[in-house]
Structure formats: C-alpha cells, structure tokens
Coordinates of C-alpha atoms in Angstrom, one line a residue:
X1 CA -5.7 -43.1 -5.4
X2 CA -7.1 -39.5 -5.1
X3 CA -7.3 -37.1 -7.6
X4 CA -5.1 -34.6 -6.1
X5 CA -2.1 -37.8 -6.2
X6 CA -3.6 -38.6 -9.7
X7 CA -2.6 -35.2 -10.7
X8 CA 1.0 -34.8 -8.9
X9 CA 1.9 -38.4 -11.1
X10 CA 1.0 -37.0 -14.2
X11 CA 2.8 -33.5 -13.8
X12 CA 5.9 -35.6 -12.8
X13 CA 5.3 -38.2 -15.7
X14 CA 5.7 -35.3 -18.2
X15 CA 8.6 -33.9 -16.4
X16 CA 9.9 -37.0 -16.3
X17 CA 9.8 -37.5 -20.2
X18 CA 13.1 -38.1 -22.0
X19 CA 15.3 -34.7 -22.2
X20 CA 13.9 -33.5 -18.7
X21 CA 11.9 -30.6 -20.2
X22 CA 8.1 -29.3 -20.8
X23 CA 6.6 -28.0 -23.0
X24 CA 4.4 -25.1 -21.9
X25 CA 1.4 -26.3 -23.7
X26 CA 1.7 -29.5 -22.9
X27 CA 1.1 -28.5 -19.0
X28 CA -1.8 -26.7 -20.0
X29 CA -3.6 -30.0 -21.0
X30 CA -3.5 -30.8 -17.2
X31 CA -6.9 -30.3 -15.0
X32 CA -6.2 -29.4 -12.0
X33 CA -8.2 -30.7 -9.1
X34 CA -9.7 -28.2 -6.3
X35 CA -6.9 -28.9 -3.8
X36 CA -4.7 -26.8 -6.6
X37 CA -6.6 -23.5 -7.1
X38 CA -5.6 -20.2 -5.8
X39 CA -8.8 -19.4 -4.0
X40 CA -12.4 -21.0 -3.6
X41 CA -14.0 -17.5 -5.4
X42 CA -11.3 -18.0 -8.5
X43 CA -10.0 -21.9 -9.6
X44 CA -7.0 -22.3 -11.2
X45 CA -7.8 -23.8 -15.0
X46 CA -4.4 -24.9 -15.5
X47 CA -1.4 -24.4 -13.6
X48 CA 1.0 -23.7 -16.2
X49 CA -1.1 -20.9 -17.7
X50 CA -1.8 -19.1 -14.4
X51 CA 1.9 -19.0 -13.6
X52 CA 2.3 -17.5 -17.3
X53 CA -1.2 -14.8 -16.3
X54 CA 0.2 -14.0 -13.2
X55 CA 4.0 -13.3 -14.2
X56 CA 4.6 -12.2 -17.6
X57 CA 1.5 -11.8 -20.0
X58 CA -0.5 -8.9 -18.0
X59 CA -0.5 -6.8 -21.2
X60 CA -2.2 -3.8 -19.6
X61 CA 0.1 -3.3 -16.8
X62 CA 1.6 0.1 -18.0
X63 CA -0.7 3.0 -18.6
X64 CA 1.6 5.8 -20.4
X65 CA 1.6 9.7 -19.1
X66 CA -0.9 12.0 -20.1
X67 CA 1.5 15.1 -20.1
X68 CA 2.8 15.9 -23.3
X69 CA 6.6 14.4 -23.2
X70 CA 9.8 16.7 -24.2
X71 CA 11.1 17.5 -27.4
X72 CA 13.2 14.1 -28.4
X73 CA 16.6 15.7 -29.5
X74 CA 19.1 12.8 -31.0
X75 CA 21.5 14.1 -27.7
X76 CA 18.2 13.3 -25.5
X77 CA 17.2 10.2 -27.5
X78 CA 21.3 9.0 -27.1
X79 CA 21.0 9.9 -23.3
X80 CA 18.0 8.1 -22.5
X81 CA 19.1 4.8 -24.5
X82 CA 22.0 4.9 -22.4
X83 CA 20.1 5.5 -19.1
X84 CA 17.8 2.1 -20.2
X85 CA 20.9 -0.1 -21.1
X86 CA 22.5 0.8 -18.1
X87 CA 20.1 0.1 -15.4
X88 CA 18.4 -2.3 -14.4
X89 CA 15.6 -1.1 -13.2
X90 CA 14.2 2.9 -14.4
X91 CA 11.1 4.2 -13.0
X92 CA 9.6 8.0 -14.0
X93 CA 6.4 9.4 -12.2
X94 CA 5.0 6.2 -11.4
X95 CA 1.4 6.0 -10.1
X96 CA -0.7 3.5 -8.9
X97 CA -3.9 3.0 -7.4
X98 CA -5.3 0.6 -5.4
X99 CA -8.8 1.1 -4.5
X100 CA -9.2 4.2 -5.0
X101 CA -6.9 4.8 -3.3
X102 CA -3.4 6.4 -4.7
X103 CA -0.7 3.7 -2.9
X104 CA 2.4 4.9 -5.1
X105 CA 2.6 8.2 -5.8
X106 CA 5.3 9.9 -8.6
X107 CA 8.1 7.6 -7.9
X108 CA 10.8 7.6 -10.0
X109 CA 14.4 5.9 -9.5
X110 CA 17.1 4.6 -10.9
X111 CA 18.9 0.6 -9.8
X112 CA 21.7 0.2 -11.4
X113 CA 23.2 -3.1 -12.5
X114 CA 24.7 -6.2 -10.4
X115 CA 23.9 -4.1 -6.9
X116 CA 21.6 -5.0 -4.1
X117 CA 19.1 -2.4 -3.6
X118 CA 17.1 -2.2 -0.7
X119 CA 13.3 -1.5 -0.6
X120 CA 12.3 -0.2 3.0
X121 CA 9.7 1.2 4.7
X122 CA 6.6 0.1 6.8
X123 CA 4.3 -2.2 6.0
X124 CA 1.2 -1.0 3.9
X125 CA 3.7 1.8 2.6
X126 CA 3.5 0.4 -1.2
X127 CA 6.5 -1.6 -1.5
X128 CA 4.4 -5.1 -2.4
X129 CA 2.5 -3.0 -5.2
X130 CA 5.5 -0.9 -6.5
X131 CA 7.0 -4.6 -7.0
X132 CA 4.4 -6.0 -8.4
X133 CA 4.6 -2.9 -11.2
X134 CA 8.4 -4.0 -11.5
X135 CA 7.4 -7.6 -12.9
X136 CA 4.8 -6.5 -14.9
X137 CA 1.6 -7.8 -13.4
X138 CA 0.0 -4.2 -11.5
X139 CA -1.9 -2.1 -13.6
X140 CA -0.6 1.7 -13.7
X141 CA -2.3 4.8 -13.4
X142 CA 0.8 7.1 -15.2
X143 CA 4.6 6.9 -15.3
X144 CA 6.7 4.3 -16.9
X145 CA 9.1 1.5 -15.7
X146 CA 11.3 -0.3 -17.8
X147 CA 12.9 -3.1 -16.7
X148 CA 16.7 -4.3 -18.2
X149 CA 16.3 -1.8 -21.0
X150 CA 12.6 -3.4 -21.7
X151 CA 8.9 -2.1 -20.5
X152 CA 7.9 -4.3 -17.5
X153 CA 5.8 -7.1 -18.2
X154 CA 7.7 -7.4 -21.9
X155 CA 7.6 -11.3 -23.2
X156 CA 11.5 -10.4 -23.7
X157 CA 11.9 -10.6 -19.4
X158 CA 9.8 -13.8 -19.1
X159 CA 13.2 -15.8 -18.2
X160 CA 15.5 -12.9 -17.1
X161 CA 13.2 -11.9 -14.0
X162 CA 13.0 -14.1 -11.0
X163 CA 10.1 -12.8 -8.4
X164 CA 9.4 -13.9 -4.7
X165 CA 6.1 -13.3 -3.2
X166 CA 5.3 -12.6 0.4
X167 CA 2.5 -16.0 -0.3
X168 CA 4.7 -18.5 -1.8
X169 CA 2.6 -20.4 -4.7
X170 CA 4.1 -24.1 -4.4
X171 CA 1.8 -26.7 -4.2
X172 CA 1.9 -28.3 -0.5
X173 CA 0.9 -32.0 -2.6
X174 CA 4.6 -31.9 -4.0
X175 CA 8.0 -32.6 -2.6
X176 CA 10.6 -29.8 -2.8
X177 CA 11.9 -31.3 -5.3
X178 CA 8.7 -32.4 -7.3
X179 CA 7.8 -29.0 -7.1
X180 CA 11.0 -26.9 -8.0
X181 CA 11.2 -29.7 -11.1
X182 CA 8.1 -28.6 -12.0
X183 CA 8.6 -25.0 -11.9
X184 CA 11.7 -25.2 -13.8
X185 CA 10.3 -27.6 -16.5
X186 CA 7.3 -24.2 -16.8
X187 CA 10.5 -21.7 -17.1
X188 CA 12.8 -23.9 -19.3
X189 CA 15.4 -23.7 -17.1
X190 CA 18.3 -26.6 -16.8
X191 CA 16.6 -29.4 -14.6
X192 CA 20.2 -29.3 -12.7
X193 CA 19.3 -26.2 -11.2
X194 CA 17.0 -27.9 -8.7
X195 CA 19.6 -29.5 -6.4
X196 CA 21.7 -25.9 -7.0
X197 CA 19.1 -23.8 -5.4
X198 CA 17.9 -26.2 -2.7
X199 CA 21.1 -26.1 -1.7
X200 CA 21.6 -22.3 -2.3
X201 CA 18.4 -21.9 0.1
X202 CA 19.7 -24.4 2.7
X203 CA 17.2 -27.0 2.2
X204 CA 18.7 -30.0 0.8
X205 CA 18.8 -32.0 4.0
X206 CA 14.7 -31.4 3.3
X207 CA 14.6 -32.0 -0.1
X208 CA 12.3 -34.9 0.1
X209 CA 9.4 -33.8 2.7
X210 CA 6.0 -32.5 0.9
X211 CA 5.5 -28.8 1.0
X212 CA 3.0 -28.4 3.0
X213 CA 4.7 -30.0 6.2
X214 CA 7.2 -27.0 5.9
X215 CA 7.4 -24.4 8.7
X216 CA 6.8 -21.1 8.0
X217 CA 10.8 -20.3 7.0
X218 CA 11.2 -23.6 5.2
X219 CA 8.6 -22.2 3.0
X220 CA 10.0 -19.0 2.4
X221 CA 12.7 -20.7 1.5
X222 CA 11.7 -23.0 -0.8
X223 CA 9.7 -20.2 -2.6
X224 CA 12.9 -18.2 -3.0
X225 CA 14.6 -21.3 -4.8
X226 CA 12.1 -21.3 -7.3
X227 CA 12.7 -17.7 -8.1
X228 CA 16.9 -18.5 -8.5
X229 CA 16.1 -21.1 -11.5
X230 CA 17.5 -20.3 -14.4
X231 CA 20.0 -17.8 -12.8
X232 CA 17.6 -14.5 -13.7
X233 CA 19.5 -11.3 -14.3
X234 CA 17.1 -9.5 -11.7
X235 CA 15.9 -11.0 -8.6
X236 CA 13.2 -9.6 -7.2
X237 CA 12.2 -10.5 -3.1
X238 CA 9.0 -9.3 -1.6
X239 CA 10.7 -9.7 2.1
X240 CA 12.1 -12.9 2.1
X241 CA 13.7 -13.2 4.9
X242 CA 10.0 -12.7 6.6
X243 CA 10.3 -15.8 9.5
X244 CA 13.7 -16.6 9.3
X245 CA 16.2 -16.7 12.5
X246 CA 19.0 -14.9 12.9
X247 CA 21.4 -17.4 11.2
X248 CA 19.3 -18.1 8.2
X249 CA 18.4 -14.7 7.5
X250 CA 22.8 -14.4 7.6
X251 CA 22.8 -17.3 5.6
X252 CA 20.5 -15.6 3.3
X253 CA 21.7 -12.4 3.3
X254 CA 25.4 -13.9 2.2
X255 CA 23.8 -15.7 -1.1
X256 CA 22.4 -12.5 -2.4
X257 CA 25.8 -11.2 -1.9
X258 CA 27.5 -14.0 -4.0
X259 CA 24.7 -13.2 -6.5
X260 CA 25.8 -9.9 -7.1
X261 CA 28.9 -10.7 -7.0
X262 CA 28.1 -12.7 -10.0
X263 CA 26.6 -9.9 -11.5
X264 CA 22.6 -10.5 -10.8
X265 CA 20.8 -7.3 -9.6
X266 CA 18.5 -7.7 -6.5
X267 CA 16.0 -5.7 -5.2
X268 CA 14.8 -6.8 -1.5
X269 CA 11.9 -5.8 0.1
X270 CA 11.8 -5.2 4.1
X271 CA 10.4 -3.5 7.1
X272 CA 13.3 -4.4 9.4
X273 CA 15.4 -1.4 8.9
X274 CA 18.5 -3.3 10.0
X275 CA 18.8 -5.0 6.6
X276 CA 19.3 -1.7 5.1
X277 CA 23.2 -1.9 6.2
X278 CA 23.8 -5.0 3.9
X279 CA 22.7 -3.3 0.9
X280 CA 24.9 -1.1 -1.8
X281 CA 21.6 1.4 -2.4
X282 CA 18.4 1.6 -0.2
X283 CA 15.0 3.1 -1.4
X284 CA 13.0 4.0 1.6
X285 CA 9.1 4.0 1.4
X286 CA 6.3 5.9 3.7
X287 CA 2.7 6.4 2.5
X288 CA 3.5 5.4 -1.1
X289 CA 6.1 8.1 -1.2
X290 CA 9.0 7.6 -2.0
X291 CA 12.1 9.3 1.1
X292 CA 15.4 8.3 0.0
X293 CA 16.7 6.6 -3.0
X294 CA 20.7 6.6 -2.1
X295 CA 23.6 4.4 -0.5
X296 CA 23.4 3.4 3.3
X297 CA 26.5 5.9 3.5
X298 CA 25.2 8.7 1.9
X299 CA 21.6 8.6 4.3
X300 CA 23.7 9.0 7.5
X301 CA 25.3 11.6 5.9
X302 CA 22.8 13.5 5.0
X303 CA 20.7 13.1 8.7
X304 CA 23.3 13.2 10.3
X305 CA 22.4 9.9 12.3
X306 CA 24.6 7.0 12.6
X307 CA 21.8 4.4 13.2
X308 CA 19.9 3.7 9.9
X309 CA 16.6 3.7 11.6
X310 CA 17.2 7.2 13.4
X311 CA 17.7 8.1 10.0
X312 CA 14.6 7.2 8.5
X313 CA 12.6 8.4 11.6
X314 CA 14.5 11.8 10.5
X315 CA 13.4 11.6 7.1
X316 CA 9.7 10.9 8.4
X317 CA 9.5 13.7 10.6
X318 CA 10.8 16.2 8.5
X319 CA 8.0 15.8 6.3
X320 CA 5.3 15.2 8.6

C-alpha cells in the first residue's frame, strides 16, 4: 500500500467514526504525504489547518484608513448599523496592492441581501484579488469590507461563507464523494449534504470516479459543491462556470437562481459579459477600477446600448 492510499484510509477512517463528524484537531494529527501539498516550494503540514490558514484565520487581512474618519453622530452611528445589517457585502475605499503594484483601487459598493451580483470585467482587472479581500484571506492597503454585518476574515463567517476558487483544492487521490465527506467533516456541516450538492452540481452519475480523472468542467464542478455545504449565507464564485458548455453553464446558472431564491446572496465572477444578463446587480471591473455598480437594466439605460457588452465598451472608452 502507498502512502498516499495510507493516508486517504485514515482521513476516511475518522470520517467514518460513529456520528459522521470531525473534529478539527483531530485532522490536524494527520501527516500528509507529498502527493497532498500545495506546491513543491511550500508543503502542506496538515490539511485541515491549511484549509483553516487559507479561509478564515488570516488575521491581518484588513489594514484600516489612515484619514481621520467623520464625527460619529448617534443618527450616523444608527445609519451605518443599518447599512451593515442590511447588506451583505459593504466595501469603502478599498485598496490593495499586489506587487507593487495598486490592483484595486478605492472601491467601494454595496450587495445587498439574497441577490446575485455580478463581478465583470477582463481578466487581470482585480476581480480574483478584490474576492479574495471579501473572504478575508488578502492583505489590504486602506478601506474596509465587512462582510454580513462582520469585518471579513471574522471567526464569526467561518461557516456562513462558501468560496470557489478559479484552482479547485480537492485532492485528485479521493472520490467525489471521499473528498466532499471530507470537506464537510473540516466545516461541520451535515454529512447529508454530500449527495445534495453532487447532485446540485450535476455530478452524481460520477460520484464514485477519483478526482483527478475529472475533465476540466467536472472539476469545476466538484469544487463548487464543496463551497454549497452547509448551505452558506454568501456564496462566493471566482468564475465558475470557467469550461463548462452551454448546457451546464444553464444548468448552473439556474441553481444559483434557486439559491437566491432561497435567500443565499452570490457574488459570481466572469469575463464573459453575457452572464451579466442573469444577474439582479453587476459590478463591472477595468484596471482595478471599479465602472459600474448597478442593475443590468439601469447600465443600458444609462449608455444607451441594448447589448450589455456595447455597454461596458462605452463605459471603457469614456474614460480612456
């Protein structure tokens, strides 16, 4: 037996333990074998506390402004309470750089509650890092997010935020269902959620086949179920429907409708600007900047364009 199948049996032995659930620092008593890091130049120690680094505990992610802030008024204080409980997500003069580079620069917007909100622009605009300051794990230059009425990267979000990446990071050893067990053992969430979101993500009838003999949209996929355990209150998708045909991304397109439906907020990252029509809000991105922060309905309005990417190509040129 190899080491890498010695350690796949012992994940799934203590998932497997009576009551279906994991203590985190149990997982962290797991060494890992080579096949399991993240990169040659940095192993992975333990697998459990990597996904907890990499999500929730980056405690420096959120530099405050250096201005001096406005008076705080008990009507201001009320006001701004509200604003937090309200939304979902609330960004002010938000900065970031990359570097050396400045690759957000003083964005601020609001995404309300139980909407989808689209995040469009070309690639290498900032849309990846201006996520990545959502969930907490990019370090800020200035600005503030908070994040359902919390600062991002609070322990508070650890189960109420479920994140995509554009590089899935499920182990290509496991099954689909070895490794979404896993994952939802790590997050606590209800071990019946892993036949819920393989089906929610069209991959039950592959359920059984390791990971790494996934195409390139199977694995999208399967990465986007392990952000759906534990039905999250915020979804956030770095381009998820990257790879996908036509009928998948529609698929796709229609579960993220039911989800806010059911009153989850998502915001979905994409360069194809025809995804912009099957949102309720769309934030459009150039150069770290951000265009647009308004309804699909309300762009066309205001250039005057009835095709959504003759409207952004309006918004780019006006500027240049």
């Amino acid at each position: 037996m190899t080491q890498r199948h010695e350690a796949r049996l012992a994940l799934l032995k203590l998932v497997d333990k009576p009551g279906g659930k994991v203590g985190v620092e149990q997982l962290d008593t797991i060494d890992m074998p080579s096949t399991f890091r993240l990169s040659a130049r940095r192993p992975r120690p333990s697998v459990a506390r990597e996904w907890q680094q990499v999500f929730y505990n980056n405690t420096r992610s959120h530099s405050r402004p250096t201005h001096p802030a406005a008076p705080l008024t008990p009507k201001l204080i009320e006001r701004r309470i509200k604003r937090m409980t309200n939304s979902a997500i609330l960004t002010a003069g938000l900065r970031v750089r990359r570097g050396g580079r400045e690759v957000v620069r003083d964005v601020g917007f609001e995404v309300p509650r139980g909407v989808i909100t689209g995040l469009l622009g070309p690639s290498g605009c900032g849309k990846t890092t201006l996520m990545r300051a959502i969930v907490g794990v990019q370090i800020v230059e200035g600005g503030t997010v908070t994040v359902l009425g919390q600062d991002a990267g609070s322990p508070q979000l650890r189960r109420k935020i479920g994140y995509a990446t554009q590089n899935p990071a499920i182990y290509a050893d496991l099954t689909i269902t070895e490794a979404l067990r896993y994952f939802a053992a790590v997050l606590r969430a209800p071990m019946s959620d892993v036949d819920r979101v393989i089906a929610e993500v069209g991959l039950t009838d592959h359920a059984g086949k390791l990971v790494g003999s996934l195409s390139g949209g199977q694995h999208n996929r399967a990465n986007l179920a392990v952000a759906l355990l534990g039905k999250p209150e915020l979804l956030v998708l770095d381009e998820p429907t990257v790879g996908l045909d036509p009928v998948l991304r529609d698929e796709l397109w229609a579960l993220f409708r039911r989800l806010a439906d059911a009153g989850a907020t998502l915001l979905v990252s994409s360069h194809v600007m025809d995804e912009a029509a099957r949102c309720d809000r769309i934030l459009l991105m150039r150069e770290g900047v951000l265009l647009a922060d308004e309804t699909p309905g309300e762009l066309r309005a205001r250039t005057g364009a009835t095709d959504l990417e003759q409207a952004f190509l309006r918004l780019v040129r006006a500027v240049l």
